[in-house]
Coordinates of C-alpha atoms (C1' of nucleotides) in Angstrom, one line a residue:
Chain A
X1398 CA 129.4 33.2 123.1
X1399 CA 132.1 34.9 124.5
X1400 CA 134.0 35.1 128.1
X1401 CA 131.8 37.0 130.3
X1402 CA 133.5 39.0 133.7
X1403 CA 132.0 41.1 135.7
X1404 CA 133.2 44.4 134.9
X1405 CA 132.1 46.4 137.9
X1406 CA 134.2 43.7 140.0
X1407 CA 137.2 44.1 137.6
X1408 CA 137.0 47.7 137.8
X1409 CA 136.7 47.0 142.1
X1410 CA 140.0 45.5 141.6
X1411 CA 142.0 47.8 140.0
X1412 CA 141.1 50.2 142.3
X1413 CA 142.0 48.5 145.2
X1414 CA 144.9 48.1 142.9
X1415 CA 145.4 52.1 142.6
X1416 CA 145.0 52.1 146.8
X1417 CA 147.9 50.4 146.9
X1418 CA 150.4 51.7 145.1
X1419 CA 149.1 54.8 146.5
X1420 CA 149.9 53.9 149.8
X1421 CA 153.2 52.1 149.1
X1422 CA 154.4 54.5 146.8
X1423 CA 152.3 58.0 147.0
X1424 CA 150.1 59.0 144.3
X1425 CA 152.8 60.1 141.6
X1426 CA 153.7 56.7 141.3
X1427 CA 150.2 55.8 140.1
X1428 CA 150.3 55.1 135.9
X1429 CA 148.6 52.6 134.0
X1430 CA 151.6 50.7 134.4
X1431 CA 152.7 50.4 137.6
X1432 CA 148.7 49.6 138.4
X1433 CA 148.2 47.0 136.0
X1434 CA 151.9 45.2 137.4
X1435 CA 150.1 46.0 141.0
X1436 CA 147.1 44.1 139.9
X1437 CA 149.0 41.0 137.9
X1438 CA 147.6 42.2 134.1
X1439 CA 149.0 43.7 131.4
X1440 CA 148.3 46.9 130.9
X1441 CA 146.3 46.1 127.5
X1442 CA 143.8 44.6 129.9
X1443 CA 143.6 47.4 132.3
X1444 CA 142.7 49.7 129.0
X1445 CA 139.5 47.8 128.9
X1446 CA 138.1 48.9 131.8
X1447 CA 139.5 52.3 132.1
X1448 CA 140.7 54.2 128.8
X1449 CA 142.3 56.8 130.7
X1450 CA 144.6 57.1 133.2
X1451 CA 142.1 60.5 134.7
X1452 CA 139.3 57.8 134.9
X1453 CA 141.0 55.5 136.8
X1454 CA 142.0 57.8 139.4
X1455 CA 138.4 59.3 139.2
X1456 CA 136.6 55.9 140.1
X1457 CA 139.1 55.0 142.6
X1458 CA 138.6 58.4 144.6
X1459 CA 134.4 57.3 144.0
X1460 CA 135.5 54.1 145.2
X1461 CA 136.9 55.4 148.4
X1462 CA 133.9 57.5 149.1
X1463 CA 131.2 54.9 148.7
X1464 CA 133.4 52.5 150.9
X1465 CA 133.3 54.9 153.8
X1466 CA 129.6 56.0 153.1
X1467 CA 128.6 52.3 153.5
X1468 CA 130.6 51.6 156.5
X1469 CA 129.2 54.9 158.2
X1470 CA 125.9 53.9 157.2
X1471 CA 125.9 49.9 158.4
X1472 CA 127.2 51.1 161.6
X1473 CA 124.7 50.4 164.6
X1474 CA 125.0 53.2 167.2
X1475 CA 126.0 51.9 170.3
X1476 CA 126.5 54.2 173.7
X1477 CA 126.5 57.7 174.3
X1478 CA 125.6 60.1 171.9
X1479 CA 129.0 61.0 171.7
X1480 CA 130.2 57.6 170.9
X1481 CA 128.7 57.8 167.9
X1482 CA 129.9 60.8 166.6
X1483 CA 133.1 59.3 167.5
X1484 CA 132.3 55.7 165.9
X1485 CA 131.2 57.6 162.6
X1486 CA 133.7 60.2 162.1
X1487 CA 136.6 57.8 162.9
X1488 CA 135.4 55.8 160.0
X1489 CA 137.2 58.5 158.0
X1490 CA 140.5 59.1 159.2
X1491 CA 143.4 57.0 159.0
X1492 CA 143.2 54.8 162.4
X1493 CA 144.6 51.9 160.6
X1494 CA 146.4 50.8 158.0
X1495 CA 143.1 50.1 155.6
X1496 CA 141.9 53.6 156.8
X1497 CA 145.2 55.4 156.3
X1498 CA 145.5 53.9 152.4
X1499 CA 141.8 55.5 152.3
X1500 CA 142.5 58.6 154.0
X1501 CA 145.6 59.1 151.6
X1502 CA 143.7 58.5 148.5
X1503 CA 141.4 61.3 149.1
X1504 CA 143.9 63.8 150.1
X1505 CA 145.9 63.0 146.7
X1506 CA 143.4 64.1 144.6
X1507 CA 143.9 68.2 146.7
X1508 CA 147.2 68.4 146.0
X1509 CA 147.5 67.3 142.5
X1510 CA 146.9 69.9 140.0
X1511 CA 142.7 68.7 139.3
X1512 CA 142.8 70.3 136.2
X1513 CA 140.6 66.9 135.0
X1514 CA 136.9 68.3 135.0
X1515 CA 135.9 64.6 136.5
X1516 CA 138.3 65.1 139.0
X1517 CA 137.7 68.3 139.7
X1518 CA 133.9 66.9 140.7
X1519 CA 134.8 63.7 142.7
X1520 CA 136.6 66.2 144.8
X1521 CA 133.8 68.7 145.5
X1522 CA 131.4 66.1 146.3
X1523 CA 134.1 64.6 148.4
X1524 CA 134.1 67.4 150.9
X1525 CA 130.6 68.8 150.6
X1526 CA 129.8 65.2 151.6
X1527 CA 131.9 65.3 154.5
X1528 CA 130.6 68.5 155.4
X1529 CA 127.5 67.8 155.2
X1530 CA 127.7 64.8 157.2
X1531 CA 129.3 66.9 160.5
X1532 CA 126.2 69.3 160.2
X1533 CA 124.1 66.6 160.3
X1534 CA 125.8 65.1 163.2
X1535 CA 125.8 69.0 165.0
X1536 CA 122.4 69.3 164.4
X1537 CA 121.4 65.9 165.7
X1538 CA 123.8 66.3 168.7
X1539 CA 121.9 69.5 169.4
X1540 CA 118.3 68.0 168.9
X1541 CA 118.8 65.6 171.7
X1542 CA 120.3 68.5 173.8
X1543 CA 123.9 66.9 173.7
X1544 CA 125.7 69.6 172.5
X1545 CA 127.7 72.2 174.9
X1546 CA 125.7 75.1 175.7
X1547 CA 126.3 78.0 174.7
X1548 CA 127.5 77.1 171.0
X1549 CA 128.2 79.4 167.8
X1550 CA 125.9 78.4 165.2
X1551 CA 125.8 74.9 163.8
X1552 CA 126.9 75.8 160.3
X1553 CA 129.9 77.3 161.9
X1554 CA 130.5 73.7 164.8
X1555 CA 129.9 71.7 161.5
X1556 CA 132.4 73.3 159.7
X1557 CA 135.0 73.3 163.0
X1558 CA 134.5 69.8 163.5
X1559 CA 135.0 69.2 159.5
X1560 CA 138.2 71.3 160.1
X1561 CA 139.6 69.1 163.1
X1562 CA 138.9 66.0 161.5
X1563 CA 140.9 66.6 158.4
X1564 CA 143.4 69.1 160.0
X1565 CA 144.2 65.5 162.0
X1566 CA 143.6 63.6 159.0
X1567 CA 146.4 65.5 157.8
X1568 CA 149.0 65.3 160.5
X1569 CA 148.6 61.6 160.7
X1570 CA 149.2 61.6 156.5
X1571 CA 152.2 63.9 157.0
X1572 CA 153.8 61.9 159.9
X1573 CA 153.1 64.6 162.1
X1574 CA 151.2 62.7 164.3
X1575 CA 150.9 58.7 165.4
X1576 CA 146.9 57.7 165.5
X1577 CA 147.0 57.0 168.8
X1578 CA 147.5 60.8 169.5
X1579 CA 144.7 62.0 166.9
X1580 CA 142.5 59.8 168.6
X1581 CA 143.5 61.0 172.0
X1582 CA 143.3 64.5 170.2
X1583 CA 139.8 64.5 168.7
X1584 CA 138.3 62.6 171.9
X1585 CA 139.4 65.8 174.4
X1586 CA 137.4 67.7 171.4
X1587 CA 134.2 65.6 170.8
X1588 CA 134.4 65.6 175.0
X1589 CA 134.3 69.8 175.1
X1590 CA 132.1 69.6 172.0
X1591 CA 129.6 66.8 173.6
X1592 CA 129.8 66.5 177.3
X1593 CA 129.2 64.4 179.7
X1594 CA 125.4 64.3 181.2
X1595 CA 122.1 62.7 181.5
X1596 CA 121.0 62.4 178.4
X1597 CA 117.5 64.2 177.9
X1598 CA 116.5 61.4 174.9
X1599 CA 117.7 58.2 173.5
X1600 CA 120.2 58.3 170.7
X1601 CA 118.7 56.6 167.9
X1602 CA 116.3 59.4 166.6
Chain B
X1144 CA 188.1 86.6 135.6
X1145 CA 184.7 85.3 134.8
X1146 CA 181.4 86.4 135.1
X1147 CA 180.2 86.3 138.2
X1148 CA 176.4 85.8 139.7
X1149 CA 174.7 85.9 142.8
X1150 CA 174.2 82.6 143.2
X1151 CA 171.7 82.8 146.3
X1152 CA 169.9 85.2 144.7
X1153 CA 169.2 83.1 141.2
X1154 CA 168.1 80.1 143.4
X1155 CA 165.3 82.6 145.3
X1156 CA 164.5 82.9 141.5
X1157 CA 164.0 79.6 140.3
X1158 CA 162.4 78.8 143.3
X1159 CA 159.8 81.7 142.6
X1160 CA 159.4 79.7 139.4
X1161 CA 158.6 76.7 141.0
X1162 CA 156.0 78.2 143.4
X1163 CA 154.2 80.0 139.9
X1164 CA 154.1 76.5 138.0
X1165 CA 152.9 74.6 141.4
X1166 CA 150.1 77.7 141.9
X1167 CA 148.8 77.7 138.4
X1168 CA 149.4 73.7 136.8
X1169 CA 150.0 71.9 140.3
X1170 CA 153.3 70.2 141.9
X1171 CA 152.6 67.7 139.0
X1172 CA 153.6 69.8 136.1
X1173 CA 157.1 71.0 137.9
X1174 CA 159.9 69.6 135.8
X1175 CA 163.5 70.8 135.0
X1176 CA 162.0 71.9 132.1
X1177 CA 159.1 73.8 133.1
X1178 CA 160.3 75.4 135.8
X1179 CA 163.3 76.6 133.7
X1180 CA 160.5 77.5 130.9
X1181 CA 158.8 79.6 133.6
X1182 CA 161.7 81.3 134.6
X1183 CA 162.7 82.1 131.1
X1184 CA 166.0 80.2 131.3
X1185 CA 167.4 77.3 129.5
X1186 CA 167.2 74.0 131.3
X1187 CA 171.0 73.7 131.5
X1188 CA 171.4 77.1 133.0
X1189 CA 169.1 75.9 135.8
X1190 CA 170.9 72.8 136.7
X1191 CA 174.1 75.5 137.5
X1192 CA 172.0 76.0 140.1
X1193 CA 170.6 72.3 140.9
X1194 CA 171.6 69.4 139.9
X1195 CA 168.1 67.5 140.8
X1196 CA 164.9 67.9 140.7
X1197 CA 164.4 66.8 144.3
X1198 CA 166.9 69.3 145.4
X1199 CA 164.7 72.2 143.7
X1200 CA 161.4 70.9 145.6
X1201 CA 163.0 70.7 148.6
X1202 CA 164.8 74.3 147.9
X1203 CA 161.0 76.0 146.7
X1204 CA 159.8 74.3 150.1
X1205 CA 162.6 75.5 152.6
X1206 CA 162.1 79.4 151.2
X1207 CA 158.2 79.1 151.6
X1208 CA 159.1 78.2 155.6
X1209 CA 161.7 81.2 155.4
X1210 CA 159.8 83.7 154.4
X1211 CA 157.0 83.0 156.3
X1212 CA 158.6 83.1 158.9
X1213 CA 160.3 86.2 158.4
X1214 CA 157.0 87.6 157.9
X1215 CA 156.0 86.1 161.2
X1216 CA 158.9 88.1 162.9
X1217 CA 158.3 91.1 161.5
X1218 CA 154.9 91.4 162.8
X1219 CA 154.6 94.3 165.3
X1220 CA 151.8 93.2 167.9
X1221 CA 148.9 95.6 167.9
X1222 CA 146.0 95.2 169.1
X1223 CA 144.5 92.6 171.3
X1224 CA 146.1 89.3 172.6
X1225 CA 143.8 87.4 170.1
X1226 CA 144.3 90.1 167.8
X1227 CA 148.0 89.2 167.3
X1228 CA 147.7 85.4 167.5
X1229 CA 145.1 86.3 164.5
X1230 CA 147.4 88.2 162.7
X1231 CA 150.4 85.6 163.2
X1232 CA 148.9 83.0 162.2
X1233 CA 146.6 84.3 159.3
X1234 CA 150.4 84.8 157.9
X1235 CA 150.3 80.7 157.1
X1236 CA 146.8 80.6 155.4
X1237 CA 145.8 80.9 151.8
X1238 CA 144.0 84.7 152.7
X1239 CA 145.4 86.0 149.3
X1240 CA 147.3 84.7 146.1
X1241 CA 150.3 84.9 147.2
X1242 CA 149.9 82.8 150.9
X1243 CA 147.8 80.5 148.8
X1244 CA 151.0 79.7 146.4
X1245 CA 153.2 79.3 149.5
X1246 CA 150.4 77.1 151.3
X1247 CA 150.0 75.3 148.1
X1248 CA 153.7 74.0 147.8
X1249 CA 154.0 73.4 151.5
X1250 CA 151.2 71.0 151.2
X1251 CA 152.0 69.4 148.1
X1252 CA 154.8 67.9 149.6
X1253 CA 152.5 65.7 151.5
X1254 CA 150.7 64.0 148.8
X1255 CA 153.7 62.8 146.8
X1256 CA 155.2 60.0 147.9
X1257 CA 158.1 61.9 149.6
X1258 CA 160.4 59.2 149.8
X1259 CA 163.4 61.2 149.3
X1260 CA 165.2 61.9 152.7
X1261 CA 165.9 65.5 152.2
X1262 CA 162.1 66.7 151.5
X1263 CA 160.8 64.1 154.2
X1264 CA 163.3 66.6 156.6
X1265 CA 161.8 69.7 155.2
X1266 CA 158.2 68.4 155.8
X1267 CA 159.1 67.4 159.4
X1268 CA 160.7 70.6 160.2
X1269 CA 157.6 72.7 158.7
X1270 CA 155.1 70.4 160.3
X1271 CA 156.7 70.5 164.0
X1272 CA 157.9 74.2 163.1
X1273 CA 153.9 75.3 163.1
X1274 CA 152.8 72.9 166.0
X1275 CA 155.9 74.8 168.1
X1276 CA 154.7 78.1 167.2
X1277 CA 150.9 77.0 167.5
X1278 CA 152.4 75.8 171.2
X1279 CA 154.0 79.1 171.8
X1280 CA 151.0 81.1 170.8
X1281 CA 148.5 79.3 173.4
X1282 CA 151.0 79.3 176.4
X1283 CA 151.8 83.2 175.9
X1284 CA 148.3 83.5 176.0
X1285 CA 147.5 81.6 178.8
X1286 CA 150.6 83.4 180.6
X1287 CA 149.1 87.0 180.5
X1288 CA 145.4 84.7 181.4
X1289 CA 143.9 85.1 178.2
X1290 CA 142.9 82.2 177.6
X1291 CA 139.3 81.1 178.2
X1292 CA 138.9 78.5 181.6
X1293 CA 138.6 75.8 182.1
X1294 CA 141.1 75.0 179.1
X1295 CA 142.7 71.6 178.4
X1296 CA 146.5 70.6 178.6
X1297 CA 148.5 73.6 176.6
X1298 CA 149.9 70.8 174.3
X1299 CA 146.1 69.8 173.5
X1300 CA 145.3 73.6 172.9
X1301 CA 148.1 73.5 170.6
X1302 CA 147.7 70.6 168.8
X1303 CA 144.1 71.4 168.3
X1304 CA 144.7 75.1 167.2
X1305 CA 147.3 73.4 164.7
X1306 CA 144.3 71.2 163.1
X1307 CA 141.9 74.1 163.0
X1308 CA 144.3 76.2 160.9
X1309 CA 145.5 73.4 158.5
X1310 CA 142.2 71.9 158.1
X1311 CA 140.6 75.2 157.2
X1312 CA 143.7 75.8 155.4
X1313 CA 142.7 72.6 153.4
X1314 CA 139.4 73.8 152.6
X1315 CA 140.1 76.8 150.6
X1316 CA 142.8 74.6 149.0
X1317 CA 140.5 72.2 147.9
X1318 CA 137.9 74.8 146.9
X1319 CA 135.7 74.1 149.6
X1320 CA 135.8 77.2 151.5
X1321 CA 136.5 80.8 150.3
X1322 CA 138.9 82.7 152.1
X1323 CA 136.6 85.1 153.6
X1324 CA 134.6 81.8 155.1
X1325 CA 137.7 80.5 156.6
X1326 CA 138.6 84.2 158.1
X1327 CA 135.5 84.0 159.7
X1328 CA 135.7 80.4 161.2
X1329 CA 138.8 81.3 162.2
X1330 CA 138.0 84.3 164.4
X1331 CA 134.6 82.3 165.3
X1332 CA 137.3 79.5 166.7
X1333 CA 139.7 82.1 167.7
X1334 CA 137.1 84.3 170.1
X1335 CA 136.0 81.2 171.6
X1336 CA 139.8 80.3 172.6
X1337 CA 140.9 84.0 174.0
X1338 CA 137.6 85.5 175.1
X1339 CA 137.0 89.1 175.6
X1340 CA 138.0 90.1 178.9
X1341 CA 139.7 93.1 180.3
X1342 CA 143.2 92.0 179.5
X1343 CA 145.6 91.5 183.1
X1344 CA 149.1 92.6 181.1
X1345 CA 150.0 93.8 178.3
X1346 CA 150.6 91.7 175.0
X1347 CA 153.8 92.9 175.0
X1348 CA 155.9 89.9 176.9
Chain C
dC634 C1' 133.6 20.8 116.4
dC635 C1' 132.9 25.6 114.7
dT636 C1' 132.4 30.3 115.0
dA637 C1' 131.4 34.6 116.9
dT638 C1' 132.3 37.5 120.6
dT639 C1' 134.9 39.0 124.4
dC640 C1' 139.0 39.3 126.9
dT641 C1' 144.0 39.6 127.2
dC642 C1' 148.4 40.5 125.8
dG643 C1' 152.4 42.9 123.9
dC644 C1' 154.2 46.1 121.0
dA645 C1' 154.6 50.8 118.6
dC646 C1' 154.2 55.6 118.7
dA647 C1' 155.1 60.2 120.1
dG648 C1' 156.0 62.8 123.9
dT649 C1' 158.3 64.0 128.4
dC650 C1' 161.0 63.0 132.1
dG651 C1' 165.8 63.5 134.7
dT652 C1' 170.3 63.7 133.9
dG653 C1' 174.7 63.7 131.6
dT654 C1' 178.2 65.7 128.3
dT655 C1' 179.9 68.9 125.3
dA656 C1' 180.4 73.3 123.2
dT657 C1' 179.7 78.3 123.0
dA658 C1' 179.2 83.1 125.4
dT659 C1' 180.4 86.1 128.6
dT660 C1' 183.3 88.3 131.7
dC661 C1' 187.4 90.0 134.4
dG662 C1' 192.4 90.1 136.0
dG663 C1' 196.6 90.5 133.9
Chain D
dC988 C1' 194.2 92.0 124.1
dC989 C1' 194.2 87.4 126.1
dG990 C1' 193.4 83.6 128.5
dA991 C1' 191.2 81.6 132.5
dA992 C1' 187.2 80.9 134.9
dT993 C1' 182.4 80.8 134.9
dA994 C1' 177.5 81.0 132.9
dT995 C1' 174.6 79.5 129.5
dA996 C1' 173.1 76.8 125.8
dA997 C1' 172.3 72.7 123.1
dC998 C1' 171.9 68.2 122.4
dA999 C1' 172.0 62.9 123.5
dC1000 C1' 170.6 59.1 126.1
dG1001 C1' 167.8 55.8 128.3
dA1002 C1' 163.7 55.4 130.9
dC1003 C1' 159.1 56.3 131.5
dT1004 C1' 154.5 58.2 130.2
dG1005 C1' 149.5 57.7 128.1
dT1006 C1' 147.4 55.9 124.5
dG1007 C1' 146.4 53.5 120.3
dC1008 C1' 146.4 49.0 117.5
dG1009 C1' 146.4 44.3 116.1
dA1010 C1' 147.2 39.6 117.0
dG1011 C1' 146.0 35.7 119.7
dA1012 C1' 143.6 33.2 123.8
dA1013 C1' 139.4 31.9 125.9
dT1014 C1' 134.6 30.8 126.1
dA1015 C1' 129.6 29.9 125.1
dG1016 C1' 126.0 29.0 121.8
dG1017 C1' 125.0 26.5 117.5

DNA sequence: CCTATTCTCGCACAGTCGTGTTATATTCGG
DNA sequence: CCGAATATAACACGACTGTGCGAGAATAGG
């Protein structure tokens, strides 16, 4: 019988493919050509895997997101409570170059029109996630009595710290800002945010 | 002799056009054609007025930081300390249509690629414009001793209140926040940073 | 080897893009 | 009224876009 690939690796590729061009070139360089020339096919063998140009930008925004999820999720929390926080959220902004390409993919998708439906959804799951994800963190932080007393509700820390981490997301992205200084920026927050003291129980919960 | 037209005022025009297609279709859809379509011109009339498509961008982006700012300037300061630094910088954020047309196009300038010089200049200048202002804001306040102590470095102050409002700002441009939840984040943030106190001087510099 | 099936390639199509170039309208000083 | 200067319009060109389509290459079972 025929030639057998594995499509769910092919389709890997051509994202990684779409992060590239992305990063070299912004996100209105992305078409079916310039991807397929990025990956080393002809574009009559990109169409195989995705039809449509929306689909391609789709599952390499999905990509991006279960990349990050799994690297948050392998991570073994070492050190202070605060550490953590810091380990995980970093995961998600553009520290390096690898995180940068990431961190741009996912803000490409805002600016763009999103009129796609598909789109549209990758996005919103894309920031409920992340939101999500920092009230988890709040409320954990807050569990183990880490968190600053007094504090505003953790809805409303969640969705402060969700704000500074892609506020600096997005100065890094703009060339506002060099990572060095977002990291020195978010570490004098996480340090007001979760400070310094014997801690009342062990991090891993 | 021949006719003659304000040229100035035809560019605010166009530019208005631009900001309508970018609001309703995305930066995507803005063309020679569909701007000029928008304004209810002819495509050749509109390149009377400029020559490249760049040059309109950059044009649509440069009045967005004009005006706001001119609204910025016009603001008579009533009210609290925090009351004004509210009001100033609520001027930037997507509270209505119209600031969330003028957020939109500043901020679609950071997902394209922006490799032409001229709009990487714009973005700079808007990017360190707010973090100078944002800077301004926190030492004014801490002048007249509004600000809550112990605080950090002004600069971090700054920086941070310049990721709080464009990272909220982000959210309601993504669709993850309504404006009326980033109003109230923002006073939530905004109450913490100036606390009530009986003020020491005047607002009034 | 043969054949069926899958993969890959390159081209064609219609549309849009930015950008020229050329021609027509429109207007005002003389 | 007239011609000079300007504004607007219309079209042409090449390049690029997303998306189909068909021909050929590669491979695994018979």
């Amino acid at each position: 019988m025929p030639k057998i690939v594995d499509h769910e690796q092919r389709r890997r590729e051509l994202a990684e493919a779409v992060w590239r061009v992305i990063a070299r070139d912004g996100v209105a360089e992305v078409s079916m050509r310039t991807v397929a020339a990025e990956a080393g096919w002809s574009s009559g063998a990109l169409r195989h895997y995705f039809s449509t140009r929306d689909g391609l930008l789709a599952f390499a925004c999905e990509l991006v997101i279960e990349r990050v999820t799994e690297r948050i999720t392998a991570l073994r929390h070492t050190g202070t409570p605060r550490e953590a926080v810091r380990a995980i959220l970093l995961e998600t902004m553009p520290v390096d170059a690898e995180r940068r390409a990431e961190a741009s993919v996912a803000f490409a998708f805002v600016a763009l029109g999103l009129t796609d439906a598909e789109l549209a959804e990758v996005k919103r799951l894309s920031f409920t996630g992340m939101y999500e994800l920092c009230l988890r963190l709040v409320t954990e932080m807050a569990n183990i009595g880490a968190l600053a007393e007094p504090h505003p509700p953790l809805e409303t820390s969640a969705r402060r710290l969700h704000a500074v981490v892609d506020g600096l997301t997005l100065h890094v992205l703009a060339g506002h800002l060099t990572p060095a200084e977002m990291t020195a920026e978010f570490d004098a927050y996480l340090a007001e945010l979760i400070p310094d003291r014997p801690a009342p129980a062990p991090v891993h919960p």
